[in-house]
């Protein structure tokens, strides 16, 4: 289901007079015109349309579905990139200098609750007695899809701010601004669970239209909510059902999850749909991430703007030992890992006309080169990445660029917008079978079943070993853990191995910061990262260079587990002279 432009859905107008002089507002849909099957579906599509993060108020990068600002540059996987002073709001977030007046927090809040409002409006409209051309079963499905979306938008707010208000269709009244002024003094997990449970109970297993929620998407999202609460047994039961009965499985090739021609593939459980050349201005083509491209990609319309670049720490994490296993220790917070002691060879500080030969003998996990663009390695079908020319300011942000949202030159035209080639129809895979498998590994570890956990992790590692590779000249070495490794090394090693596997599998997809927080390891892990990424680097050839000096002295503290509520929203929440929203502790 491709995203459509819906105008005037928020605040549906109702005529109060039959007078000739009672003129309906231009650009607003009347309640009467929407009180039918087509109108209900249009309002529901309006709720779906915000999934990409674009289209609610002054939002875009602040709320893109990839969460690269909130889940990526805060996680140790990436740096802000571009130049110093470009988008300073992102710089403050990357450096854990979080203030409640940062416009990025406001944009994310507004987007999340605009999505909630649209879902509630769909529920209210389909429940109207004026809608007479729909069966009860059709109405129930609309409510189920709307509640799935409402659960998603509340989930986004919950993982950002923890204590947030929950607004349902009984509370929400578009005509009364005070109706949504709900205190954030309750844990809303039970209500998020209820939304996903209703969706799971009432949605079909498959949908004729791609992009609509199914019962398997709802069960997976419900399991994710349980995982965040450490309800391991309940989550395991749901995940096993999805794993065994959904018909979904790992795609043969890892990169099938990051290419437009394999959108909605066998692994995908729920995707956010992007489209191009659909009669709109291109914003339906992942516009929220269109600054996260190589600074100069060799042709007009392709290059800009050098944001969201992989860290050296992330690149080093893909190193393997001679047996094809990651360089990790037994501490579950990653503080005993050895992968970051020496950097992989890189061209940090070397201009394009300066000699650089990549040492291709160092063993690395093949997922590295599907995730990161690095000099001398094939960049999809664009040829070897040239290095310096593709980075806006290498001395500031390092020598790497992101890759997962890029497109093959062979797909140009069919996958890119006609005037902006950085707006692409490469969907964002929000829920996929690889996530289910690694969540099952977590559940089994916490329930004491270490061999079962190892077996699940190995499914993902075997796919990495047997799937396609990006550059045949690189020494790719990845293997499953030998049987019994988790049991022999203990639960803490198993936890760390699963957490590393999550990083390798989903790097640069915006999940990691929220995972670090839910695992309870963010403070130790991120302070180690900040200390190491900010000092001079030394690679395996012995060459030394500057890394991210601007991170020196930056620290993650306990309050940074959650972001500050936007100050504007606290001020706007006042009822009877008192705000209904309470700021998170420490801000």
Coordinates of C-alpha atoms in Angstrom, one line a residue:
X1 CA 0.0 0.0 0.0
X2 CA 1.8 3.1 -1.2
X3 CA 1.5 6.3 0.9
X4 CA -1.1 8.8 -0.3
X5 CA -1.4 12.5 0.4
X6 CA -4.5 13.0 2.6
X7 CA -5.5 16.7 3.1
X8 CA -7.6 18.0 5.9
X9 CA -8.0 14.8 7.9
X10 CA -7.1 16.3 11.3
X11 CA -10.1 18.1 12.6
X12 CA -12.8 16.9 10.3
X13 CA -15.3 19.7 9.8
X14 CA -19.0 19.3 10.6
X15 CA -21.7 21.6 9.2
X16 CA -23.8 23.2 11.9
X17 CA -26.2 25.0 9.5
X18 CA -28.1 24.4 6.3
X19 CA -27.9 28.0 5.4
X20 CA -26.7 28.9 1.9
X21 CA -24.2 31.2 3.6
X22 CA -22.7 28.5 5.7
X23 CA -19.7 27.8 3.5
X24 CA -17.5 24.7 4.0
X25 CA -13.8 25.5 4.5
X26 CA -11.6 24.9 1.5
X27 CA -9.2 21.9 1.6
X28 CA -11.1 20.2 4.5
X29 CA -13.0 16.9 4.1
X30 CA -16.5 17.0 5.6
X31 CA -17.7 14.3 7.9
X32 CA -20.5 13.5 5.5
X33 CA -18.2 13.0 2.6
X34 CA -16.0 10.6 4.7
X35 CA -18.8 8.5 6.3
X36 CA -18.5 5.6 3.8
X37 CA -16.1 2.8 3.0
X38 CA -13.9 5.0 0.8
X39 CA -13.7 7.8 3.3
X40 CA -12.9 5.4 6.1
X41 CA -10.1 3.9 4.1
X42 CA -8.7 7.3 3.2
X43 CA -8.5 8.3 6.9
X44 CA -6.9 5.0 7.7
X45 CA -4.3 5.5 4.9
X46 CA -3.6 8.9 6.5
X47 CA -2.7 7.1 9.7
X48 CA -0.4 4.7 7.7
X49 CA 1.2 7.6 5.8
X50 CA 3.0 8.9 8.9
X51 CA 4.9 5.6 9.4
X52 CA 7.8 7.0 7.3
X53 CA 8.2 9.9 9.8
X54 CA 7.4 12.6 7.2
X55 CA 4.2 14.7 7.0
X56 CA 3.2 15.7 10.5
X57 CA 4.0 19.4 11.2
X58 CA 7.5 20.5 10.8
X59 CA 9.0 17.0 10.9
X60 CA 11.2 14.9 8.7
X61 CA 14.7 14.0 9.9
X62 CA 13.4 14.5 13.5
X63 CA 11.0 11.6 13.1
X64 CA 12.2 9.4 10.2
X65 CA 11.3 5.8 10.7
X66 CA 15.0 4.9 10.8
X67 CA 15.4 6.8 14.0
X68 CA 19.0 7.5 12.9
X69 CA 19.3 10.6 15.1
X70 CA 17.9 9.0 18.3
X71 CA 18.8 5.4 17.9
X72 CA 21.9 5.6 15.7
X73 CA 24.3 8.5 16.5
X74 CA 23.6 8.0 20.2
X75 CA 24.6 4.3 20.1
X76 CA 28.2 4.1 19.2
X77 CA 27.4 2.8 15.7
X78 CA 27.6 6.1 14.0
X79 CA 28.6 9.8 14.2
X80 CA 26.5 12.7 13.0
X81 CA 28.8 13.3 10.0
X82 CA 28.9 16.3 7.6
X83 CA 30.7 19.5 9.0
X84 CA 30.9 20.9 12.5
X85 CA 28.0 23.3 13.0
X86 CA 25.8 21.7 10.4
X87 CA 22.5 20.7 12.1
X88 CA 23.8 21.6 15.6
X89 CA 20.7 20.0 17.1
X90 CA 22.1 16.6 16.0
X91 CA 25.5 17.5 17.5
X92 CA 24.0 18.1 20.9
X93 CA 22.2 14.8 20.7
X94 CA 25.3 12.9 19.6
X95 CA 27.3 14.3 22.5
X96 CA 24.6 13.6 25.1
X97 CA 24.0 17.4 25.7
X98 CA 20.3 17.0 25.7
X99 CA 18.1 20.1 26.4
X100 CA 14.3 20.2 26.3
X101 CA 14.2 23.0 23.7
X102 CA 16.0 20.9 21.1
X103 CA 13.7 21.0 18.0
X104 CA 14.4 17.4 17.2
X105 CA 12.7 16.2 20.4
X106 CA 9.7 18.5 19.6
X107 CA 9.5 17.1 16.0
X108 CA 9.5 13.5 17.2
X109 CA 6.9 14.1 19.9
X110 CA 4.6 16.0 17.5
X111 CA 4.9 13.2 14.9
X112 CA 4.3 10.4 17.3
X113 CA 1.1 12.0 18.7
X114 CA -0.1 13.1 15.2
X115 CA 0.1 9.5 14.3
X116 CA -1.9 8.6 17.4
X117 CA -4.5 11.2 16.5
X118 CA -4.9 9.9 13.0
X119 CA -5.4 6.3 14.2
X120 CA -8.0 7.5 16.7
X121 CA -9.8 9.4 14.0
X122 CA -10.1 6.3 11.9
X123 CA -11.5 4.3 14.8
X124 CA -14.0 7.1 15.6
X125 CA -15.1 7.4 12.0
X126 CA -15.6 3.7 11.3
X127 CA -17.6 3.5 14.5
X128 CA -20.1 6.1 13.3
X129 CA -23.6 4.9 12.5
X130 CA -23.5 7.0 9.4
X131 CA -21.0 4.5 7.8
X132 CA -23.6 2.1 6.3
X133 CA -21.7 0.5 3.4
X134 CA -19.3 -1.7 5.5
X135 CA -19.9 -5.0 7.1
X136 CA -19.1 -5.5 10.8
X137 CA -16.1 -7.6 9.8
X138 CA -14.8 -4.8 7.6
X139 CA -15.2 -2.3 10.4
X140 CA -13.5 -4.6 12.9
X141 CA -10.5 -4.9 10.6
X142 CA -10.2 -1.1 10.2
X143 CA -10.2 -0.8 14.0
X144 CA -7.6 -3.6 14.3
X145 CA -5.3 -1.9 11.7
X146 CA -5.8 1.5 13.5
X147 CA -5.0 0.0 16.9
X148 CA -1.8 -1.6 15.4
X149 CA -0.8 1.8 14.2
X150 CA -1.8 3.5 17.5
X151 CA 0.3 0.9 19.3
X152 CA 3.3 1.6 17.0
X153 CA 3.2 5.4 17.5
X154 CA 2.8 5.0 21.3
X155 CA 5.7 2.5 21.3
X156 CA 7.9 5.1 19.5
X157 CA 7.1 7.7 22.2
X158 CA 7.5 5.1 25.0
X159 CA 11.0 4.1 24.1
X160 CA 12.0 7.8 23.6
X161 CA 10.6 9.3 26.9
X162 CA 9.4 6.3 29.0
X163 CA 6.7 8.2 30.9
X164 CA 4.3 9.4 28.2
X165 CA 0.6 9.9 28.0
X166 CA -1.6 7.3 26.3
X167 CA -4.4 8.8 24.2
X168 CA -7.2 6.5 22.9
X169 CA -10.3 7.1 20.8
X170 CA -12.5 7.6 23.8
X171 CA -10.3 10.4 25.1
X172 CA -9.3 12.1 21.8
X173 CA -11.6 14.9 20.6
X174 CA -10.3 16.9 17.6
X175 CA -12.6 19.8 18.5
X176 CA -11.3 20.0 22.1
X177 CA -7.6 20.8 22.5
X178 CA -7.8 20.0 26.2
X179 CA -8.9 16.4 25.5
X180 CA -5.3 15.3 24.9
X181 CA -3.9 17.0 28.0
X182 CA -3.3 13.7 29.8
X183 CA -0.8 13.4 32.6
X184 CA 2.2 11.2 31.9
X185 CA 2.0 9.5 35.4
X186 CA 1.1 6.0 34.2
X187 CA 3.1 3.2 32.6
X188 CA 1.5 2.8 29.3
X189 CA 2.9 -0.7 28.4
X190 CA -0.4 -2.5 29.3
X191 CA -2.3 -0.3 26.9
X192 CA 0.3 -0.7 24.1
X193 CA 0.0 -4.5 24.7
X194 CA -3.8 -4.3 24.5
X195 CA -3.6 -2.5 21.1
X196 CA -1.3 -5.1 19.6
X197 CA -3.3 -7.9 21.1
X198 CA -6.6 -6.6 19.6
X199 CA -4.8 -6.3 16.3
X200 CA -3.4 -9.9 16.5
X201 CA -6.8 -11.3 17.4
X202 CA -8.7 -9.5 14.5
X203 CA -6.3 -9.1 11.6
X204 CA -5.9 -11.6 8.8
X205 CA -2.7 -13.6 8.3
X206 CA -2.1 -12.0 5.0
X207 CA -3.3 -8.8 3.3
X208 CA -4.0 -8.3 -0.4
X209 CA -2.5 -4.8 -0.3
X210 CA 1.2 -4.7 0.6
X211 CA 2.1 -2.6 3.7
X212 CA -1.1 -3.3 5.7
X213 CA -0.7 -4.8 9.1
X214 CA -1.3 -8.5 9.5
X215 CA -1.9 -10.7 12.6
X216 CA 1.8 -11.8 12.3
X217 CA 3.0 -8.2 12.4
X218 CA 0.8 -7.6 15.4
X219 CA 2.0 -10.7 17.3
X220 CA 5.6 -9.7 16.5
X221 CA 5.2 -6.2 17.7
X222 CA 3.4 -7.4 20.8
X223 CA 6.4 -9.7 21.5
X224 CA 8.7 -6.8 21.1
X225 CA 6.8 -4.9 23.7
X226 CA 7.1 -7.8 26.0
X227 CA 10.8 -8.1 25.3
X228 CA 11.3 -4.5 26.3
X229 CA 9.6 -5.4 29.6
X230 CA 11.6 -8.5 30.1
X231 CA 8.5 -10.8 30.0
X232 CA 10.6 -13.6 28.6
X233 CA 8.2 -16.5 28.8
X234 CA 5.2 -14.6 27.3
X235 CA 7.4 -13.2 24.5
X236 CA 8.9 -16.6 23.7
X237 CA 5.4 -18.1 23.2
X238 CA 4.5 -15.4 20.7
X239 CA 7.8 -15.5 18.9
X240 CA 7.7 -19.3 18.5
X241 CA 4.3 -19.0 17.0
X242 CA 5.6 -16.4 14.4
X243 CA 8.7 -18.4 13.8
X244 CA 6.9 -21.7 13.2
X245 CA 3.6 -20.6 11.6
X246 CA 3.9 -17.3 9.9
X247 CA 5.4 -18.7 6.7
X248 CA 8.3 -16.2 7.0
X249 CA 11.9 -17.3 7.0
X250 CA 15.4 -15.8 6.5
X251 CA 16.0 -14.6 3.0
X252 CA 18.8 -16.5 1.2
X253 CA 21.0 -13.4 1.0
X254 CA 21.5 -10.8 3.7
X255 CA 21.3 -7.9 1.3
X256 CA 17.8 -9.0 0.2
X257 CA 16.6 -6.9 3.2
X258 CA 18.2 -3.7 1.8
X259 CA 17.3 -3.6 -1.9
X260 CA 14.2 -2.2 -3.5
X261 CA 13.7 -5.1 -5.9
X262 CA 13.4 -7.4 -2.9
X263 CA 10.9 -5.2 -1.0
X264 CA 8.3 -7.2 1.0
X265 CA 10.3 -10.4 0.7
X266 CA 10.0 -13.7 2.5
X267 CA 11.8 -12.4 5.6
X268 CA 9.8 -9.3 6.0
X269 CA 7.0 -9.2 8.6
X270 CA 6.1 -5.5 8.4
X271 CA 7.6 -2.9 6.1
X272 CA 7.2 0.8 5.9
X273 CA 6.4 1.4 2.2
X274 CA 8.2 4.0 0.2
X275 CA 7.2 5.1 -3.3
X276 CA 8.7 7.3 -6.1
X277 CA 7.3 8.9 -9.3
X278 CA 3.8 8.6 -7.8
X279 CA 2.6 12.1 -8.7
X280 CA 3.9 13.7 -5.5
X281 CA 7.0 15.7 -4.9
X282 CA 9.1 12.8 -3.9
X283 CA 8.6 12.9 -0.1
X284 CA 7.1 9.4 -0.2
X285 CA 10.6 8.1 -1.1
X286 CA 12.3 7.9 2.3
X287 CA 12.7 11.7 2.4
X288 CA 13.6 11.6 6.1
X289 CA 17.0 9.9 5.3
X290 CA 17.9 11.7 2.1
X291 CA 20.7 13.7 3.7
X292 CA 22.4 10.5 4.7
X293 CA 24.2 10.0 1.4
X294 CA 27.8 10.2 0.1
X295 CA 28.7 13.9 -0.1
X296 CA 29.7 13.5 -3.8
X297 CA 28.5 10.5 -5.7
X298 CA 29.7 11.4 -9.2
X299 CA 26.5 12.5 -10.8
X300 CA 23.9 15.4 -10.4
X301 CA 21.2 14.7 -7.9
X302 CA 22.9 11.8 -6.1
X303 CA 25.4 13.5 -3.8
X304 CA 24.5 15.1 -0.5
X305 CA 24.9 15.7 2.4
X306 CA 27.2 13.4 4.4
X307 CA 25.2 12.9 7.5
X308 CA 25.0 9.7 9.6
X309 CA 28.4 8.0 9.0
X310 CA 29.6 4.7 10.6
X311 CA 32.0 5.0 13.5
X312 CA 35.4 3.4 13.5
X313 CA 34.1 1.4 16.5
X314 CA 31.3 -0.1 14.4
X315 CA 33.7 -1.0 11.6
X316 CA 36.1 -2.7 14.0
X317 CA 33.2 -4.8 15.4
X318 CA 33.0 -6.7 12.2
X319 CA 36.5 -8.2 12.6
X320 CA 36.6 -11.9 13.3
X321 CA 39.1 -14.3 14.6
X322 CA 40.6 -17.1 12.4
X323 CA 37.6 -19.3 13.2
X324 CA 35.2 -16.6 12.0
X325 CA 33.9 -15.6 15.4
X326 CA 33.5 -12.1 16.8
X327 CA 36.2 -10.7 19.1
X328 CA 34.1 -10.5 22.2
X329 CA 34.6 -11.3 25.9
X330 CA 32.3 -12.7 28.6
X331 CA 31.1 -9.3 30.1
X332 CA 27.5 -8.8 29.1
X333 CA 28.1 -5.0 28.8
X334 CA 30.8 -5.5 26.2
X335 CA 33.5 -3.9 28.3
X336 CA 35.8 -7.0 27.9
X337 CA 35.5 -7.1 24.1
X338 CA 38.8 -6.8 22.2
X339 CA 37.7 -5.9 18.7
X340 CA 38.4 -2.2 19.2
X341 CA 41.9 -2.5 20.4
X342 CA 43.4 -1.8 16.9
X343 CA 41.5 -0.3 14.0
X344 CA 40.9 -1.9 10.7
X345 CA 43.1 -0.3 8.0
X346 CA 41.4 2.8 6.6
X347 CA 42.1 6.0 4.7
X348 CA 41.5 8.4 7.5
X349 CA 43.1 11.7 6.6
X350 CA 44.2 10.6 3.1
X351 CA 42.9 12.5 0.1
X352 CA 41.8 10.8 -3.0
X353 CA 45.1 11.5 -4.8
X354 CA 47.2 10.1 -1.9
X355 CA 48.2 6.4 -2.1
X356 CA 46.1 4.0 -0.2
X357 CA 45.9 0.2 -0.5
X358 CA 43.3 -1.6 1.6
X359 CA 44.7 -4.6 3.4
X360 CA 42.2 -7.2 2.2
X361 CA 43.8 -10.1 4.2
X362 CA 42.2 -9.1 7.5
X363 CA 39.3 -11.4 8.3
X364 CA 35.9 -9.6 8.5
X365 CA 32.3 -10.6 8.7
X366 CA 30.7 -10.1 5.2
X367 CA 27.9 -8.0 6.7
X368 CA 30.5 -5.2 7.1
X369 CA 30.5 -4.4 3.4
X370 CA 26.7 -4.5 3.0
X371 CA 26.5 -1.9 5.8
X372 CA 29.6 0.4 5.4
X373 CA 31.1 2.1 2.4
X374 CA 34.9 2.0 2.7
X375 CA 37.6 3.0 0.3
X376 CA 38.8 0.4 -2.1
X377 CA 35.8 -1.9 -1.6
X378 CA 33.0 -2.3 -4.1
X379 CA 30.0 -0.1 -3.3
X380 CA 27.1 -2.1 -4.6
X381 CA 27.4 -1.8 -8.4
X382 CA 28.9 1.7 -8.3
X383 CA 32.5 0.4 -8.4
X384 CA 35.1 0.7 -5.6
X385 CA 34.3 3.5 -3.2
X386 CA 36.8 6.4 -3.9
X387 CA 37.1 7.4 -0.2
X388 CA 37.9 11.0 0.5
X389 CA 35.8 12.5 -2.3
X390 CA 32.6 10.9 -0.9
X391 CA 33.1 12.3 2.7
X392 CA 32.3 15.9 3.4
X393 CA 34.9 16.4 6.2
X394 CA 36.9 13.3 6.8
X395 CA 38.9 14.8 9.6
X396 CA 35.7 15.6 11.5
X397 CA 33.6 12.6 10.8
X398 CA 35.8 9.8 9.6
X399 CA 36.3 7.9 6.3
X400 CA 33.1 5.8 6.1
X401 CA 29.6 6.2 4.7
X402 CA 26.4 4.3 5.2
X403 CA 25.1 1.9 2.6
X404 CA 21.8 0.1 3.6
X405 CA 19.5 2.7 2.2
X406 CA 21.4 3.2 -1.0
X407 CA 20.4 1.8 -4.4
X408 CA 22.1 -0.1 -7.3
X409 CA 22.9 2.0 -10.3
X410 CA 21.2 -0.7 -12.3
X411 CA 17.9 0.2 -10.5
X412 CA 18.2 3.9 -11.0
X413 CA 15.0 5.3 -12.5
X414 CA 12.7 2.5 -11.3
X415 CA 13.9 3.1 -7.7
X416 CA 14.6 6.8 -7.6
X417 CA 12.5 9.9 -7.9
X418 CA 12.6 11.6 -11.3
X419 CA 14.2 14.9 -9.9
X420 CA 15.7 13.8 -6.6
X421 CA 17.7 10.6 -6.9
X422 CA 18.2 10.5 -3.1
X423 CA 14.4 9.9 -2.7
X424 CA 14.1 6.1 -3.2
X425 CA 11.5 3.4 -2.9
X426 CA 13.7 1.0 -0.9
X427 CA 11.4 0.1 2.0
X428 CA 12.3 0.2 5.7
X429 CA 12.0 -3.3 7.1
X430 CA 10.6 -2.6 10.6
X431 CA 9.9 -6.2 11.6
X432 CA 11.6 -9.2 10.1
X433 CA 12.4 -12.8 10.8
X434 CA 16.0 -12.1 11.8
X435 CA 14.7 -9.9 14.6
X436 CA 12.3 -12.7 15.7
X437 CA 15.2 -15.2 15.8
X438 CA 17.5 -13.1 17.8
X439 CA 14.7 -12.1 20.3
X440 CA 14.1 -15.9 20.7
X441 CA 17.8 -16.3 21.5
X442 CA 17.4 -13.6 24.2
X443 CA 14.4 -15.3 25.6
X444 CA 16.0 -18.7 25.7
X445 CA 19.1 -17.2 27.4
X446 CA 17.1 -15.5 30.1
X447 CA 15.0 -18.7 30.6
X448 CA 18.2 -20.7 31.1
X449 CA 18.2 -22.6 27.7
X450 CA 21.7 -21.7 26.4
X451 CA 21.9 -24.4 23.7
X452 CA 18.6 -23.3 22.2
X453 CA 19.8 -19.7 22.3
X454 CA 23.0 -20.7 20.5
X455 CA 21.1 -22.6 17.9
X456 CA 19.0 -19.5 17.1
X457 CA 22.1 -17.2 16.8
X458 CA 23.7 -19.7 14.5
X459 CA 20.8 -19.5 12.1
X460 CA 21.6 -15.9 11.5
X461 CA 25.4 -16.5 11.3
X462 CA 24.9 -19.3 8.8
X463 CA 22.9 -17.0 6.6
X464 CA 25.8 -14.5 6.8
X465 CA 28.2 -17.2 5.8
X466 CA 26.2 -18.7 2.9
X467 CA 24.6 -15.5 1.6
X468 CA 26.1 -13.3 -1.1
X469 CA 29.2 -11.2 -0.6
X470 CA 29.8 -7.7 -1.8
X471 CA 33.4 -7.9 -2.9
X472 CA 35.1 -11.3 -3.7
X473 CA 38.6 -9.8 -3.0
X474 CA 37.9 -9.3 0.7
X475 CA 38.8 -12.0 3.3
X476 CA 35.3 -12.8 4.6
X477 CA 35.3 -15.2 7.4
X478 CA 32.2 -15.9 9.5
X479 CA 31.1 -19.2 11.1
X480 CA 28.5 -20.4 13.5
X481 CA 29.5 -20.9 17.1
X482 CA 30.8 -24.5 17.8
X483 CA 28.1 -26.5 19.4
X484 CA 28.1 -26.1 23.2
X485 CA 30.0 -22.7 23.2
X486 CA 27.3 -20.8 25.1
X487 CA 26.8 -23.6 27.7
X488 CA 30.6 -23.9 28.2
X489 CA 31.1 -20.1 28.6
X490 CA 28.0 -19.3 30.5
X491 CA 25.0 -17.0 30.4
X492 CA 26.9 -13.7 30.5
X493 CA 28.9 -14.7 27.4
X494 CA 25.7 -15.8 25.7
X495 CA 24.1 -12.4 26.4
X496 CA 27.1 -10.6 25.0
X497 CA 27.2 -12.8 21.9
X498 CA 23.5 -12.2 21.2
X499 CA 24.0 -8.4 21.7
X500 CA 26.9 -8.4 19.3
X501 CA 24.9 -10.4 16.8
X502 CA 22.2 -7.8 17.0
X503 CA 24.7 -5.1 16.3
X504 CA 26.2 -6.9 13.3
X505 CA 22.9 -7.9 11.8
X506 CA 21.0 -4.6 12.3
X507 CA 23.8 -2.0 12.3
X508 CA 22.8 1.5 11.1
X509 CA 19.1 0.7 11.3
X510 CA 18.4 2.9 14.3
X511 CA 17.6 0.2 16.9
X512 CA 20.8 0.0 18.9
X513 CA 20.5 2.8 21.4
X514 CA 17.1 1.6 22.5
X515 CA 18.5 -1.9 22.9
X516 CA 21.4 -0.7 25.0
X517 CA 19.0 1.0 27.3
X518 CA 16.6 -2.0 27.6
X519 CA 19.6 -4.2 28.3
X520 CA 20.7 -1.9 31.1
X521 CA 24.3 -1.5 29.8
X522 CA 24.1 1.9 28.1
X523 CA 26.1 3.8 30.6
X524 CA 29.1 1.5 30.8
X525 CA 29.1 0.7 27.1
X526 CA 28.7 4.2 25.7
X527 CA 31.2 5.8 28.1
X528 CA 33.8 3.2 26.9
X529 CA 32.9 4.0 23.3
X530 CA 33.2 7.8 23.9
X531 CA 36.6 7.4 25.5
X532 CA 37.9 5.2 22.7
X533 CA 36.4 7.0 19.7
X534 CA 37.7 10.4 20.8
X535 CA 41.4 9.5 21.0
X536 CA 44.0 9.1 18.3
X537 CA 43.6 6.0 16.2
X538 CA 46.1 3.3 15.2
X539 CA 45.3 0.7 12.6
X540 CA 46.8 -2.7 11.9
X541 CA 49.5 -1.2 9.6
X542 CA 50.8 0.9 12.5
X543 CA 49.6 4.2 11.0
X544 CA 48.2 6.8 13.5
X545 CA 45.6 9.5 12.8
X546 CA 43.1 11.7 14.5
X547 CA 39.6 10.2 15.2
X548 CA 36.6 12.1 16.7
X549 CA 38.3 14.5 19.0
X550 CA 35.1 16.5 19.6
X551 CA 33.8 13.5 21.6
X552 CA 36.6 13.9 24.2
X553 CA 35.2 14.5 27.6
X554 CA 31.6 13.7 26.6
X555 CA 29.8 11.3 28.9
X556 CA 26.6 9.4 29.1
X557 CA 24.9 9.7 32.5
X558 CA 21.9 7.8 34.0
X559 CA 19.4 10.5 32.9
X560 CA 20.4 9.9 29.2
X561 CA 18.5 6.6 29.2
X562 CA 15.5 8.7 28.1
X563 CA 15.2 12.0 26.3
X564 CA 13.8 15.2 27.8
X565 CA 10.2 15.9 27.1
X566 CA 10.0 18.9 24.7
X567 CA 9.6 22.1 26.8
X568 CA 7.0 23.4 24.4
X569 CA 4.8 20.4 24.9
X570 CA 5.0 20.8 28.7
X571 CA 4.0 24.4 28.4
X572 CA 1.1 23.5 26.0
X573 CA -0.1 20.9 28.4
X574 CA -1.4 23.4 30.9
X575 CA -4.9 23.0 32.4
X576 CA -6.1 25.4 35.0
X577 CA -2.7 27.0 35.0
X578 CA -0.7 23.9 35.7
X579 CA 1.1 21.6 33.2
X580 CA -0.2 18.1 33.0
X581 CA 3.1 16.7 31.7
X582 CA 6.0 16.2 34.0
X583 CA 9.6 16.4 32.8
X584 CA 11.9 13.4 33.0
X585 CA 14.3 13.4 36.0
X586 CA 17.5 15.3 35.5
X587 CA 16.3 17.8 32.9

